[in-house]
Tab-separated table of C-alpha atoms in Angstrom:
chain	number	residue	atom	x	y	z
Y	296	MET	CA	-41.484	30.777	72.069
Y	297	THR	CA	-45.043	29.706	71.286
Y	298	THR	CA	-46.915	31.117	68.312
Y	299	SER	CA	-50.228	30.385	66.665
Y	300	THR	CA	-51.150	30.658	63.020
Y	301	LYS	CA	-54.382	31.671	61.344
Y	302	GLY	CA	-55.276	27.989	61.061
Y	303	GLY	CA	-54.913	27.616	64.815
Y	304	LYS	CA	-51.746	25.511	64.705
Y	305	VAL	CA	-49.434	26.116	67.671
Y	306	TYR	CA	-45.667	26.138	67.183
Y	307	LEU	CA	-43.191	25.756	70.019
Y	308	THR	CA	-40.274	27.098	68.009
Y	309	TYR	CA	-39.704	29.369	65.041
Y	310	VAL	CA	-37.853	26.517	63.326
Y	311	ASP	CA	-40.909	24.229	63.503
Y	312	GLN	CA	-43.009	27.010	61.986
Y	313	TRP	CA	-40.445	27.478	59.201
Y	314	LEU	CA	-40.280	23.724	58.536
Y	315	ASP	CA	-44.041	23.698	57.974
Y	316	THR	CA	-43.593	26.206	55.132
Y	317	LEU	CA	-41.261	23.850	53.254
Y	318	PRO	CA	-42.406	21.066	50.956
Y	319	ALA	CA	-42.724	17.819	52.948
Y	320	ALA	CA	-39.734	16.163	51.225
Y	321	GLU	CA	-37.410	19.117	51.929
Y	322	SER	CA	-38.609	19.322	55.527
Y	323	GLU	CA	-37.952	15.619	56.098
Y	324	ASP	CA	-34.558	15.808	54.376
Y	325	PHE	CA	-33.600	18.723	56.597
Y	326	LYS	CA	-34.728	16.930	59.778
Y	327	GLU	CA	-32.782	13.816	58.770
Y	328	PHE	CA	-29.702	15.928	58.018
Y	329	ALA	CA	-30.016	17.703	61.382
Y	330	GLU	CA	-30.296	14.372	63.161
Y	331	VAL	CA	-27.172	12.802	61.666
Y	332	THR	CA	-24.922	15.868	61.367
Y	333	PRO	CA	-22.840	16.625	64.453
Y	334	SER	CA	-22.001	20.204	63.425
Y	335	ILE	CA	-24.546	22.951	64.060
Y	336	ILE	CA	-22.639	25.097	61.548
Y	337	GLU	CA	-23.327	22.591	58.771
Y	338	ILE	CA	-26.992	22.437	59.802
Y	339	TRP	CA	-27.129	26.260	59.756
Y	340	VAL	CA	-25.660	26.394	56.245
Y	341	TYR	CA	-28.122	23.787	54.960
Y	342	ALA	CA	-30.979	25.731	56.568
Y	343	GLY	CA	-29.720	28.870	54.801
Y	344	ILE	CA	-29.882	27.086	51.468
Y	345	LEU	CA	-33.499	26.233	52.261
Y	346	ARG	CA	-34.061	29.947	53.013
Y	347	TYR	CA	-34.278	29.719	56.784
Y	348	PRO	CA	-35.053	33.295	57.883
Y	349	GLY	CA	-34.476	32.858	61.624
Y	350	THR	CA	-31.451	33.313	63.824
Y	351	PHE	CA	-28.582	30.955	64.443
Y	352	ASN	CA	-29.473	30.812	68.146
Y	353	ASP	CA	-33.050	29.735	67.415
Y	354	LEU	CA	-31.775	26.971	65.166
Y	355	ALA	CA	-29.112	25.881	67.676
Y	356	ARG	CA	-31.726	25.680	70.458
Y	357	TRP	CA	-34.055	23.687	68.209
Y	358	VAL	CA	-31.298	21.202	67.301
Y	359	LYS	CA	-30.330	20.844	70.950
Y	360	MET	CA	-33.944	20.267	71.938
Y	361	LYS	CA	-34.738	17.752	69.162
Y	362	TYR	CA	-31.489	15.833	68.694
Y	363	LYS	CA	-28.981	14.693	71.273
Y	364	LYS	CA	-25.541	15.487	69.896
Y	365	LEU	CA	-22.467	13.709	71.182
Y	366	ASN	CA	-19.786	16.249	72.066
Y	367	ARG	CA	-16.759	14.338	70.802
Y	368	ARG	CA	-14.383	17.203	71.510
Y	369	GLU	CA	-15.450	17.393	75.159
Y	370	ILE	CA	-15.134	13.619	75.566
Y	371	LEU	CA	-11.680	13.611	74.011
Y	372	ASN	CA	-10.521	16.514	76.182
Y	373	SER	CA	-11.740	14.764	79.343
Y	374	GLU	CA	-9.889	11.601	78.269
Y	375	ILE	CA	-6.733	13.657	77.722
Y	376	ALA	CA	-7.059	15.167	81.206
Y	377	ALA	CA	-7.653	11.724	82.751
Y	378	LEU	CA	-4.626	10.256	80.968
Y	379	HIS	CA	-2.477	13.160	82.107
Y	380	SER	CA	-3.612	12.578	85.681
Y	381	ASP	CA	-2.935	8.821	85.397
Y	382	ILE	CA	0.586	9.525	84.131
Y	383	GLN	CA	1.277	11.851	87.076
Y	384	GLU	CA	-0.012	9.250	89.580
Y	385	LEU	CA	2.050	6.506	87.952
Y	386	ARG	CA	5.190	8.656	88.096
Y	387	MET	CA	4.612	9.305	91.809
Y	388	ALA	CA	4.024	5.579	92.425
Y	389	ILE	CA	7.281	4.711	90.626
Y	390	THR	CA	9.181	7.405	92.532
Y	391	SER	CA	7.821	6.252	95.892
Y	392	GLY	CA	8.645	2.605	95.134
Y	393	GLU	CA	5.035	1.355	95.110
Y	394	ILE	CA	5.584	0.056	91.573
Y	395	LYS	CA	8.792	-1.532	90.327
Y	396	GLY	CA	10.794	0.674	87.990
Y	397	ASP	CA	10.850	-1.635	84.956
Y	398	ASN	CA	7.150	-2.497	85.178
Y	399	GLY	CA	6.233	1.139	85.825
Y	400	CYS	CA	8.324	2.413	82.928
Y	401	ALA	CA	6.554	0.086	80.494
Y	402	ARG	CA	3.125	1.228	81.741
Y	403	LEU	CA	4.279	4.844	81.672
Y	404	ALA	CA	5.467	4.537	78.067
Y	405	ALA	CA	2.117	3.006	77.037
Y	406	LEU	CA	0.126	5.767	78.766
Y	407	GLU	CA	2.283	8.505	77.237
Y	408	LYS	CA	1.867	6.973	73.782
Y	409	GLU	CA	-1.911	6.885	74.273
Y	410	LEU	CA	-1.867	10.505	75.473
Y	411	ARG	CA	0.082	11.639	72.396
Y	412	SER	CA	-2.390	9.784	70.180
Y	413	HIS	CA	-5.333	11.520	71.862
Y	414	ILE	CA	-3.670	14.930	71.475
Y	415	GLU	CA	-3.004	14.281	67.772
Y	416	THR	CA	-6.623	13.219	67.285
Y	417	SER	CA	-7.815	16.364	69.061
Y	418	ASP	CA	-5.614	18.555	66.846
Y	419	ARG	CA	-6.865	16.822	63.690
Y	420	MET	CA	-10.460	17.197	64.844
Y	421	ASN	CA	-9.981	20.922	65.495
Y	422	LYS	CA	-8.284	21.560	62.152
Y	423	THR	CA	-10.941	19.608	60.252
Y	424	THR	CA	-13.777	21.368	62.050
Y	425	ASP	CA	-12.216	24.795	61.473
Y	426	LYS	CA	-11.602	24.067	57.787
Y	427	ARG	CA	-15.110	22.717	57.190
Y	428	GLY	CA	-16.693	25.587	59.092
Y	429	LEU	CA	-14.807	28.193	57.070
Y	430	ILE	CA	-15.616	26.543	53.749
Y	431	LEU	CA	-19.288	26.187	54.603
Y	432	ALA	CA	-19.517	29.719	55.977
Y	433	GLY	CA	-17.978	31.051	52.764
Y	434	ALA	CA	-20.352	29.012	50.612
Y	435	ASP	CA	-23.287	30.184	52.710
Y	436	ARG	CA	-22.256	33.829	52.343
Y	437	VAL	CA	-21.918	33.530	48.570
Y	438	MET	CA	-25.320	31.867	48.293
Y	439	ARG	CA	-27.013	34.487	50.460
Y	440	GLU	CA	-25.404	37.310	48.466
Y	441	LEU	CA	-26.487	35.796	45.140
Y	442	THR	CA	-30.013	35.414	46.457
Y	443	ALA	CA	-30.061	39.024	47.641
Y	444	ILE	CA	-28.700	40.345	44.334
Y	445	PHE	CA	-31.232	38.504	42.161
Y	446	LYS	CA	-34.231	38.491	44.523
Y	447	ASP	CA	-36.138	41.031	42.409
Y	448	ASP	CA	-35.535	39.222	39.120
Y	449	PRO	CA	-37.894	36.218	38.885
Y	450	GLN	CA	-36.318	34.860	35.699
Y	451	PHE	CA	-33.126	34.067	37.644
Y	452	ALA	CA	-34.755	32.668	40.795
Y	453	GLU	CA	-35.103	29.038	39.678
Y	454	PRO	CA	-31.710	28.738	37.923
Y	455	ILE	CA	-29.982	30.285	40.943
Y	456	ASP	CA	-31.794	27.915	43.321
Y	457	ASN	CA	-30.764	24.943	41.170
Y	458	ALA	CA	-27.178	26.165	40.974
Y	459	MET	CA	-27.005	26.746	44.749
Y	460	ASN	CA	-28.335	23.267	45.460
Y	461	ALA	CA	-25.783	21.761	43.081
Y	462	VAL	CA	-22.946	23.783	44.627
Y	463	TRP	CA	-24.071	22.844	48.152
Y	464	SER	CA	-24.098	19.141	47.237
Y	465	LYS	CA	-20.661	19.320	45.606
Y	466	VAL	CA	-19.016	21.353	48.372
Y	467	TYR	CA	-20.541	19.233	51.132
Y	468	SER	CA	-19.527	15.960	49.486
Y	469	GLU	CA	-15.963	17.216	48.991
Y	470	ILE	CA	-15.456	18.335	52.590
Y	471	THR	CA	-17.044	15.274	54.164
Y	472	SER	CA	-14.943	12.776	52.243
């Protein structure tokens, strides 16, 4: 998507256009947060607090284009598959006599222990991600609803913004520690 503004500025994405509407400090804070945060859900929630009006897909594409994210889950799953394959090959080598039984059993036990450790880590990662995503999605929904309810009442706009920023900071610090 390419758009131009009245001032002639060209934007490649809707997110870049939105970022230009924010105060410079908020825009930079958001970019820094997007760079260091591995979860697109957390980035989406933070964008919602800053009143991002675009779609999740636009934001996800922008993050993918601007910041290389390491897919830890994919890496861990490929390591689990490789370990499983190594265990199968080692078992066949022991069975065929290529590797002595006692030496093979020790290596097999070590590989199986490593595999179990990887599986436990994967489970923990999934549970943590699910929990954080649900908490942040709930917080985001509450903040959007409050904004919608009081949008026509200017006397509440600033206190609600301050309260939402405080809640965001507290919730985020609790779930990341």
